[in-house]
XYZ file of C-alpha atoms in Angstrom:
548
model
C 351.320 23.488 107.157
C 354.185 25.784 106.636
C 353.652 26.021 102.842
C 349.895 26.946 103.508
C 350.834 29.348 106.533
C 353.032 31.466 104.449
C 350.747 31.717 101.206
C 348.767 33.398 103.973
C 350.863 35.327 105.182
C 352.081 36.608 101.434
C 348.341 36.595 99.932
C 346.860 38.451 102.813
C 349.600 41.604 102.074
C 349.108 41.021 98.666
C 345.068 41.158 99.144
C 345.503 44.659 101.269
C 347.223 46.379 98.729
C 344.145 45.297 95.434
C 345.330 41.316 94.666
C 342.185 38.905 95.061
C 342.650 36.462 98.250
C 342.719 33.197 97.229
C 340.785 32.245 100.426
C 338.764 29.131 98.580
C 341.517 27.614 96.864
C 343.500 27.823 99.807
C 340.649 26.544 102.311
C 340.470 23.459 99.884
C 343.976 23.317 100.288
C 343.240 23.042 104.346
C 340.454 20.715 104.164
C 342.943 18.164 102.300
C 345.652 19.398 104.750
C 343.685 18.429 107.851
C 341.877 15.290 106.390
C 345.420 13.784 106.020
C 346.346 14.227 109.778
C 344.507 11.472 110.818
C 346.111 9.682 113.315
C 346.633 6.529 111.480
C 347.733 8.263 108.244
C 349.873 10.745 110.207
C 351.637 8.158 112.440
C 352.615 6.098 109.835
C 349.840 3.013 109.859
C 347.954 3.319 107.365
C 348.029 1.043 104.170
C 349.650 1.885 101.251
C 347.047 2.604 99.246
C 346.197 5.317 101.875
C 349.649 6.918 101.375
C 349.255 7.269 97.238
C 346.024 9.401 97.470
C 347.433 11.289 100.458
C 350.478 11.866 98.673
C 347.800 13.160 95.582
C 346.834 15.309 98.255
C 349.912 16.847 99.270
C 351.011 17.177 95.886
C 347.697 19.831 95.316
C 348.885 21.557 98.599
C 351.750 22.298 97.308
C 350.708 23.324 93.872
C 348.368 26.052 95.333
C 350.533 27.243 98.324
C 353.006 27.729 95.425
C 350.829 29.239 92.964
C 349.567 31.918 95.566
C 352.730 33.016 97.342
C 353.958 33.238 93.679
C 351.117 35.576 93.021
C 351.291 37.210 96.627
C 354.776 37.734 96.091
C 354.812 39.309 92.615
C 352.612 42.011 93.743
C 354.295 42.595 96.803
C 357.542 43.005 95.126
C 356.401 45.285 92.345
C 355.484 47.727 95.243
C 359.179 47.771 96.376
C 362.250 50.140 95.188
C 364.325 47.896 94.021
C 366.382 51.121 91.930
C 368.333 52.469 94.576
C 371.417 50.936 93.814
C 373.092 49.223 90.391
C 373.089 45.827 90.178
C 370.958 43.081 89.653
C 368.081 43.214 92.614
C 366.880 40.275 94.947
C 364.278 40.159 97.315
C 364.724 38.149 100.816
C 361.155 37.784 102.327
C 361.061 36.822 105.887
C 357.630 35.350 107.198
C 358.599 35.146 110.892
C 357.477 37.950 113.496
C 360.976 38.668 114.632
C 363.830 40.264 112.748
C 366.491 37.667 112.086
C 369.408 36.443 109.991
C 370.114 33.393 108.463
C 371.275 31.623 105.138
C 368.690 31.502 102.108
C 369.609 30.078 98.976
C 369.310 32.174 95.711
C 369.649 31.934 91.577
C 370.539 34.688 89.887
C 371.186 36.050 86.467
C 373.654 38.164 85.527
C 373.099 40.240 81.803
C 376.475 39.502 81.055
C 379.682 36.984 81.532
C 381.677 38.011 84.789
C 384.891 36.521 84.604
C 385.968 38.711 87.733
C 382.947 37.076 89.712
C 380.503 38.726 92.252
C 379.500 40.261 94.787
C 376.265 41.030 96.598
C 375.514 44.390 98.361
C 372.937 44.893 100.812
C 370.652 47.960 101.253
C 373.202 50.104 102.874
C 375.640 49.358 99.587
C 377.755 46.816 101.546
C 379.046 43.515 100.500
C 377.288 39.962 102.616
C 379.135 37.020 103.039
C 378.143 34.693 100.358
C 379.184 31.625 98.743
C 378.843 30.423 95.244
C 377.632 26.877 95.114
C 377.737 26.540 91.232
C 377.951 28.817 87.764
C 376.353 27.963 84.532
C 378.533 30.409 82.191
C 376.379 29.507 79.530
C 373.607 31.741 80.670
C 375.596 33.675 83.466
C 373.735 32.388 85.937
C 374.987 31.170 89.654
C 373.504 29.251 92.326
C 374.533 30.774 95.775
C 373.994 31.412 99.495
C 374.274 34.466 101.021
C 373.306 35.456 104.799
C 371.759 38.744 105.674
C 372.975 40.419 108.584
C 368.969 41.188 109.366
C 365.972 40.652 107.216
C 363.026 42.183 109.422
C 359.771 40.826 110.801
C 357.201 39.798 108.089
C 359.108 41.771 106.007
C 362.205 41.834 103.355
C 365.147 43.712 102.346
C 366.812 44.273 99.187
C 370.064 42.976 97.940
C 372.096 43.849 94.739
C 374.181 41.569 92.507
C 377.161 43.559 91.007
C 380.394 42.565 89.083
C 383.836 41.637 90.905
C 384.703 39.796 93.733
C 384.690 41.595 97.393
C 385.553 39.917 100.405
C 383.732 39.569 103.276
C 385.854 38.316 106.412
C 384.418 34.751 107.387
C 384.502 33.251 110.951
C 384.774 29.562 109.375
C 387.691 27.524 109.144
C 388.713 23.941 108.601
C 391.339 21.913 110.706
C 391.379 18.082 109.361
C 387.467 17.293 110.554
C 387.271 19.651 113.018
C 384.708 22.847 111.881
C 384.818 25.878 114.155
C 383.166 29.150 113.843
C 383.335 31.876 116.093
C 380.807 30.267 118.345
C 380.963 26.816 118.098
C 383.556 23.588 117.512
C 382.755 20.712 116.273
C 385.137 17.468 116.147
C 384.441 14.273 114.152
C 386.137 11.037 115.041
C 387.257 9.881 111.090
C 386.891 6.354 112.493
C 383.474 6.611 113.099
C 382.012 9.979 112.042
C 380.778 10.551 115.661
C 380.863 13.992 116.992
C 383.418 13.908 119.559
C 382.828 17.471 120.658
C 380.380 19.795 120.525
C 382.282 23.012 122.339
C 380.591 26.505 123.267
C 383.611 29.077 123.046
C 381.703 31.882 124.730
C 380.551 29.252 127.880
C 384.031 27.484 127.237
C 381.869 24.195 127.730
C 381.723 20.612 126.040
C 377.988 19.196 125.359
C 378.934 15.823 124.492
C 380.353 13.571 127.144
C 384.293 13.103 126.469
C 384.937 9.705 124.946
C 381.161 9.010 123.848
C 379.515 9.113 120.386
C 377.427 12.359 119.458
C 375.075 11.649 116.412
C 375.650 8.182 116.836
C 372.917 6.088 114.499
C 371.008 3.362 116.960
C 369.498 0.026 115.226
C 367.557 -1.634 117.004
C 365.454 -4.988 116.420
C 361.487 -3.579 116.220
C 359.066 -6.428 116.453
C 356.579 -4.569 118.485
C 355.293 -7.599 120.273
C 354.069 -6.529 122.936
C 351.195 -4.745 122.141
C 348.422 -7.873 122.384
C 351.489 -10.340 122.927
C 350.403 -11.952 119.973
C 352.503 -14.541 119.227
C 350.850 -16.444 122.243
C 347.499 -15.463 120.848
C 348.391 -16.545 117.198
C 346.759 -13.306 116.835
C 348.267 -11.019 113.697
C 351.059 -8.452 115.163
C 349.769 -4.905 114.136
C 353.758 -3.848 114.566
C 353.455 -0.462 113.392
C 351.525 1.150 116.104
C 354.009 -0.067 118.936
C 357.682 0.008 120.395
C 358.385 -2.379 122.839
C 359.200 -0.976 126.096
C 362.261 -3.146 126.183
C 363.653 -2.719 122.283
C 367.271 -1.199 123.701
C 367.837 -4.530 124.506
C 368.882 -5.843 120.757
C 370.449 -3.184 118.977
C 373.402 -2.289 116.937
C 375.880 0.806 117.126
C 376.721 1.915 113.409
C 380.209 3.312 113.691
C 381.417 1.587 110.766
C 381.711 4.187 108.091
C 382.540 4.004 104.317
C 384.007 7.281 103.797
C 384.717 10.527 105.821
C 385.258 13.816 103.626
C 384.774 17.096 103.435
C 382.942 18.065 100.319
C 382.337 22.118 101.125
C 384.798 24.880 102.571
C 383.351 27.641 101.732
C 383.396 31.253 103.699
C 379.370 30.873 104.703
C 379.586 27.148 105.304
C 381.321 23.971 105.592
C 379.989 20.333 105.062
C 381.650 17.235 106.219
C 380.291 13.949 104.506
C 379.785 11.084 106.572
C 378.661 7.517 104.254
C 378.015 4.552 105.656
C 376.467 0.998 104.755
C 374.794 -1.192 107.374
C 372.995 -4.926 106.497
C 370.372 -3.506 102.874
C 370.645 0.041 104.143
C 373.296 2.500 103.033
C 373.185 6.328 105.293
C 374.857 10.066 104.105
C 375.082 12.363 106.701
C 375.968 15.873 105.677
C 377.659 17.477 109.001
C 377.222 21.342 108.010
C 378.663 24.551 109.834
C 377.578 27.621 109.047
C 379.785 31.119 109.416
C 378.218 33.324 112.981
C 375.910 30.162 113.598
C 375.620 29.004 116.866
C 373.850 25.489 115.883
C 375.146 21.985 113.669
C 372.599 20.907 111.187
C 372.696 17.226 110.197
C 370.985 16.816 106.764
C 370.380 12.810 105.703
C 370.103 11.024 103.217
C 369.352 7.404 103.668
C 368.547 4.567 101.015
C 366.370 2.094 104.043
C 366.155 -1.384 103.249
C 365.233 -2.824 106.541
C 362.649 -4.992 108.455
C 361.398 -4.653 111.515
C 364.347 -2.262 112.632
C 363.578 1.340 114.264
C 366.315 3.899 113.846
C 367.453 6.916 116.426
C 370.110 9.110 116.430
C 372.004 9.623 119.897
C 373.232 12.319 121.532
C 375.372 11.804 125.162
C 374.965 15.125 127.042
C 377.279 16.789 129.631
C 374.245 18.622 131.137
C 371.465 17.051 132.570
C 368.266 17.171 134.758
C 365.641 14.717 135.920
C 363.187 16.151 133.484
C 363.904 17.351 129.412
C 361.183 19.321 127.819
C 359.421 18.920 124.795
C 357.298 21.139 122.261
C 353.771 20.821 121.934
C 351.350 22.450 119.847
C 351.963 26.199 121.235
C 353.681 25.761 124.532
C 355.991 23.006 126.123
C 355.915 19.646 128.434
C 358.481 18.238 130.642
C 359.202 14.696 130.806
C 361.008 12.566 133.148
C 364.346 11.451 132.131
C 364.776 8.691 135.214
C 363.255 5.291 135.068
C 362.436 5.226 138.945
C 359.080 3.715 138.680
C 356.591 2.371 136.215
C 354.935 5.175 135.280
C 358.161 6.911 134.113
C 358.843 3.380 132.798
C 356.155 3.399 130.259
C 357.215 6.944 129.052
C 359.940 5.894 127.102
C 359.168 7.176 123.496
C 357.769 10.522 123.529
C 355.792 12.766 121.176
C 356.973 16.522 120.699
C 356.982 18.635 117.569
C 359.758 21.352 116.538
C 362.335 20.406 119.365
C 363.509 18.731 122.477
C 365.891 20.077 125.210
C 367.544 18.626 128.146
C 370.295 20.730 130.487
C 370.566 22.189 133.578
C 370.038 25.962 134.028
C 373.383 26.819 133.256
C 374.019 24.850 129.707
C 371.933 22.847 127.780
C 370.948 21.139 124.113
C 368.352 21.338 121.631
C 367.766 19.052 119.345
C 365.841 20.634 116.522
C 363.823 18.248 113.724
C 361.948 19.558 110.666
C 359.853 16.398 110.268
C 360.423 13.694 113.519
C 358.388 13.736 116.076
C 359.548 10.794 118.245
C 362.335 11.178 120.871
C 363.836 9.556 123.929
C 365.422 11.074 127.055
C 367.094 8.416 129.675
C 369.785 9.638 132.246
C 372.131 12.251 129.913
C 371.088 10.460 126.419
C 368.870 12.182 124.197
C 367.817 10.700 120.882
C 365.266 10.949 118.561
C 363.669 8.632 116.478
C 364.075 8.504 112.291
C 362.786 5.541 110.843
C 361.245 2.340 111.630
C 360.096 -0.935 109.008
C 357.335 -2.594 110.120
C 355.289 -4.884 107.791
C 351.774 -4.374 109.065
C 349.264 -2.619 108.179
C 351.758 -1.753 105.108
C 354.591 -3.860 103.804
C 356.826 -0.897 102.098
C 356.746 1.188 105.316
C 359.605 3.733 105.130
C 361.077 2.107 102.510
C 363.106 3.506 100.165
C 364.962 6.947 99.914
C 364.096 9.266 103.084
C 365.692 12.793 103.363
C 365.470 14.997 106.355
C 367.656 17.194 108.701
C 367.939 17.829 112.369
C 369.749 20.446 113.650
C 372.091 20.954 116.961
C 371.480 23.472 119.097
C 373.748 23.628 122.145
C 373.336 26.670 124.457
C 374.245 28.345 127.829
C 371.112 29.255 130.275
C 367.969 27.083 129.548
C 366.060 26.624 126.816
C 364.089 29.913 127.312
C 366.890 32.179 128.036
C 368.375 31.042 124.977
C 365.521 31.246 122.733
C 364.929 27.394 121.707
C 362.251 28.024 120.357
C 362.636 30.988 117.844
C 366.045 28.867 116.731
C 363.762 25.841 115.943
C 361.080 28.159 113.831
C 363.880 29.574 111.713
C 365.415 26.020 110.872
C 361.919 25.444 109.822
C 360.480 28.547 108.426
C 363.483 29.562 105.805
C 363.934 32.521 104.212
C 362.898 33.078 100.530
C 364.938 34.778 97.886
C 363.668 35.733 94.330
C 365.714 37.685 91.853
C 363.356 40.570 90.035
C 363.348 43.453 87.740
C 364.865 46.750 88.965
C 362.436 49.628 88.987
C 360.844 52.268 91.278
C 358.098 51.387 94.306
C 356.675 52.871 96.950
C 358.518 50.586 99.686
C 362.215 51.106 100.862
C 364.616 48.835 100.214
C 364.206 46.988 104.056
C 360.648 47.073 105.225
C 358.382 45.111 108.069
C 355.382 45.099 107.873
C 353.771 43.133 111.071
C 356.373 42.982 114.228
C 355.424 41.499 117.456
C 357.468 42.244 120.788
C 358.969 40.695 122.928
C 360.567 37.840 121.616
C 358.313 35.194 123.916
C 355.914 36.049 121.748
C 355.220 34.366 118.198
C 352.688 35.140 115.126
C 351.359 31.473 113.899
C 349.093 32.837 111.453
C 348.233 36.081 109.274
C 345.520 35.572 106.955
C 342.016 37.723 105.642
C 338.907 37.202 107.755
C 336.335 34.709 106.571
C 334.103 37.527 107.411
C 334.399 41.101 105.989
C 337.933 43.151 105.147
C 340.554 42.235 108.007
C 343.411 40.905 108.608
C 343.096 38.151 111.190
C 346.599 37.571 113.509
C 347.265 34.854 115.570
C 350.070 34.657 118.173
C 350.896 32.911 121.144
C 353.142 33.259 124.438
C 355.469 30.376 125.206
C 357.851 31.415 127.868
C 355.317 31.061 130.489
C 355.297 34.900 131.209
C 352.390 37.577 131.191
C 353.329 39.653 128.524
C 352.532 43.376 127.471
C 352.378 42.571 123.427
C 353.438 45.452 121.437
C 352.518 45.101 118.152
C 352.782 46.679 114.811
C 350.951 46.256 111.634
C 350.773 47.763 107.998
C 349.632 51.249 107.965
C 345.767 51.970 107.331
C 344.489 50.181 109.790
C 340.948 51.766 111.453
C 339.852 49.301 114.571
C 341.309 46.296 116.567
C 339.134 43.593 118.006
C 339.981 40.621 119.774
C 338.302 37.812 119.095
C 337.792 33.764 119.823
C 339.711 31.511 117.262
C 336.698 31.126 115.161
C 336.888 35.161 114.344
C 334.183 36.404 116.534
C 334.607 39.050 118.726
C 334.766 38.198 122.637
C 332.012 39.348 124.368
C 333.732 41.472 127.292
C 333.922 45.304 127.752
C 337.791 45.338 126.229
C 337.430 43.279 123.127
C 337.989 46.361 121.512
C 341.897 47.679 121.406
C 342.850 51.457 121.292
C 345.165 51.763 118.222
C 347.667 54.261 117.844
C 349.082 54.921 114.130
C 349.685 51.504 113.169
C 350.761 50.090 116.289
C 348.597 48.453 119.498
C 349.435 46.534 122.996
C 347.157 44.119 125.194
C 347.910 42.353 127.739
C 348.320 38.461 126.981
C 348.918 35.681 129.797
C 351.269 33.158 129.754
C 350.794 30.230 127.233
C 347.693 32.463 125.783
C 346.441 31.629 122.143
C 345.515 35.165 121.264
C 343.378 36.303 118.185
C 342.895 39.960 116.929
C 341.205 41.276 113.975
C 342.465 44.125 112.116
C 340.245 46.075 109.998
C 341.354 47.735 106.782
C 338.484 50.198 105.415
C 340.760 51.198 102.060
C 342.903 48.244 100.048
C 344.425 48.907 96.881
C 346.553 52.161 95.778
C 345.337 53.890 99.323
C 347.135 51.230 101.152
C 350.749 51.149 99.267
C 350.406 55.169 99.620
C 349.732 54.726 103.268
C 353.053 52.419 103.501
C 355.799 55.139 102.471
């Protein structure tokens, strides 16, 4: 989804200023997207045989998402002054209808050795904090991280790679295994690798109950009986759609660690290594700061080799309420965290999608995923769910190598005041860096070209119209709130429409939006899907002149 979202989002620029839009390539690419989240092959129980010619599927997502933000972006760029200052120029594209920061990854080449290293300067000619991750000196190239200060909404900025080394003051440092930035600090027990503490400097407060196990990895026996109780039937147990209700009650604490080290110290991030090995199954954990950060991201790495075992990761919390809330596609749910009657009995695994939270008004936690979408909240734990082995309908469930992250988000307020859910769109949506040629353009060095305001608002999808030359934007409110949207796309535009989500115009006396420049409001209400349609009459050379 977020591949094919954002060769939208590039290819529908791209097509206003002359490129093509790809639009059947990349509907074929959504027809194979959408025929794969059927429930049983999206859930996980499916055969096997199911997952090879979804995984064909994926695999052709991918390949066309790729190929057409590669085009998308190519054209985009060459638009772009990229001369301004000396130095070897990269382009950080942000896809997300805010203006943010974070760290993106980037390769660059250098024309010649530097044996006094590098540095890279922003638009304004000042050195980011980066960090070099590794050097080939055989073709002067180096793998590194850097982390804009801002990179604005649907929009990029340009940075510049030039000889020498100048430092950037870093908020990071590095006591034994505790990691502390300026906002956050973070203690491992090298016993066990739990988190001991999780501590907000600003709210001078502790997430993670004293003496309990943050992160703590759950195993728990799986057998899913109890869906047709079918060991009494002599019926066959179709384990992989069910959790038993009462699965806490066999289960095994993995404290027992291997090694403890820190393999990065860097001044944009650190990394503590956690490795265990537990019955066939052996677990990394990368623990991983980053410098003016305010969350922990956990990435894992995890060679599973079980049976009938589910997996969770637990998370003790200081603050708590009798409900935690959950994501859902565009808005949020809360869910009872007691066990005071059946009903909230029988809600013990829950579905949500980017994020859970649970807190009082005053403090709170996130925990973010990028690709789990079971969790459990009971009393002040919160956990979510990473792997399970059943070994019907398919014997290799899971099986194997499995990487994925989750990130830690622990914040003062609630999860609105403290913007939950922009924090779990940019752990998902990264930043994307490409290194290109310097010449001359018609765009500035930092640019946006589609902002939406305020920040309760969010743009899901940018794409051209099945029907004549628009732009089509989606958005959506999730704070609840009746917003005045204020909203600004690229220059040119003639006429704004709203419309249904199938692109036709609603049929009331204010489908049509006044437009001022390139900039428009309406009124949405709270949790709205909204839809507007922006026409373009000139594409081409008229639009990049109509940029400057």
């Amino acid at each position: 989804e977020e591949w094919l979202l954002n060769a939208e989002k590039y290819s529908s620029l791209a097509w206003l200023g002359g490129l093509p839009y790809p639009g059947s390539q990349l509907t074929e690419a959504w027809k194979k997207e959408a025929f794969n989240e059927f429930h049983d092959v999206a859930a996980g129980t499916a055969i096997a045989a199911a997952y090879i010619d979804a995984q064909k599927d994926f695999d052709a997502i991918h390949w066309t998402a790729n190929e057409a933000t590669g085009n998308a972006l190519k054209e985009l760029n060459s638009h772009v002054n990229t001369a301004a200052h000396p130095g070897v120029p990269i382009i950080v594209w942000n896809t997300l209808s805010w203006n943010r920061t974070g760290v993106v990854s980037a390769t660059v080449q250098m024309p010649h050795a530097e044996p006094n290293g590098i540095t890279v300067l922003d638009a304004n000619n000042q050195p980011v904090l980066m960090q070099v991750l590794s050097e080939d000196k055989a073709t002067n190239t180096y793998h590194l991280l850097l982390k804009p200060k801002s990179v604005p909404s649907v929009g990029y900025t340009v940075f510049h790679v030039v000889p020498g080394q100048q430092k950037v003051a870093s908020d990071l440092s590095l006591h034994g295994f505790v990691m502390e930035n300026s906002l956050l600090r973070v203690t491992l027990d090298p016993k066990t690798g739990c988190i001991t503490s999780l501590y907000q400097k600003a709210a001078r407060f502790e997430s993670i109950v004293p003496g309990e196990c943050g992160n703590m990895l759950q195993a728990f026996v799986d057998n899913a009986r109890s869906m047709t109780q079918a060991a009494i039937d002599n019926v066959r147990v179709e384990d992989a759609w069910n959790i038993d209700k009462d699965y806490e009650k066999q289960g095994t604490n993995l404290t027992m660690i291997d090694s403890i080290q820190t393999i990065e110290h860097g001044p944009l991030r650190e990394i503590i290594r956690v490795t265990r090995s537990w019955s066939k199954s052996k677990f990394v954990q990368d623990i991983t700061l980053y410098a003016e950060t305010p969350r922990v991201d956990v990435a894992n790495d995890v060679d599973w080799h079980e049976t009938h075992v589910l997996l969770k990761a637990s998370f003790p919390l200081t603050a708590t309420s009798p409900v935690a809330t959950y994501e859902m596609p565009y808005g949020t749910i809360e869910r009872p965290t007691t066990r005071n009657n059946s009903v909230e009995s029988a809600r013990f695994e829950v579905p949500a999608l980017r994020w859970a939270d649970m807190g009082d008004n005053e403090h709170g936690f996130s925990l973010i995923n990028d690709s789990k979408y079971g969790y459990d909240a009971k009393g002040n734990v919160l956990r979510l769910s990473l792997l399970r082995a059943p070994l019907y309908p398919d014997p290799t469930s899971d099986r194997g190598r499995q990487q994925f992250s989750y990130s830690l988000y622990p914040h003062a307020g609630n999860w609105k005041q403290t913007d939950t859910v922009l924090q779990a769109y940019e752990f998902n949506y990264k930043l994307q860096a490409s290194q290109v040629e310097s010449h001359q353009g018609n765009l500035p060095a930092t640019h946006s070209l589609v902002q939406l305001s305020p920040n309760n608002l969010v743009l899901t999808a940018m794409k051209k119209s099945e029907d004549g030359n628009s732009l089509i934007l989606r958005f959506y409110e999730w704070a609840g709130t009746k917003t005045n949207a204020q909203i600004t796309v690229p220059a040119g535009a003639s006429e704004v429409v709203e419309t249904d989500l199938m692109e036709h115009d609603l049929k009331n006396p204010v489908a049509k939006v006044a437009i001022h420049g390139n900039q428009f409001s309406l009124t949405v209400d709270p949790f709205s899907i909204n839809t507007v349609r922006v026409s373009y009459p000139g594409q081409g050379d008229s639009f990049w002149q109509a940029q400057k």
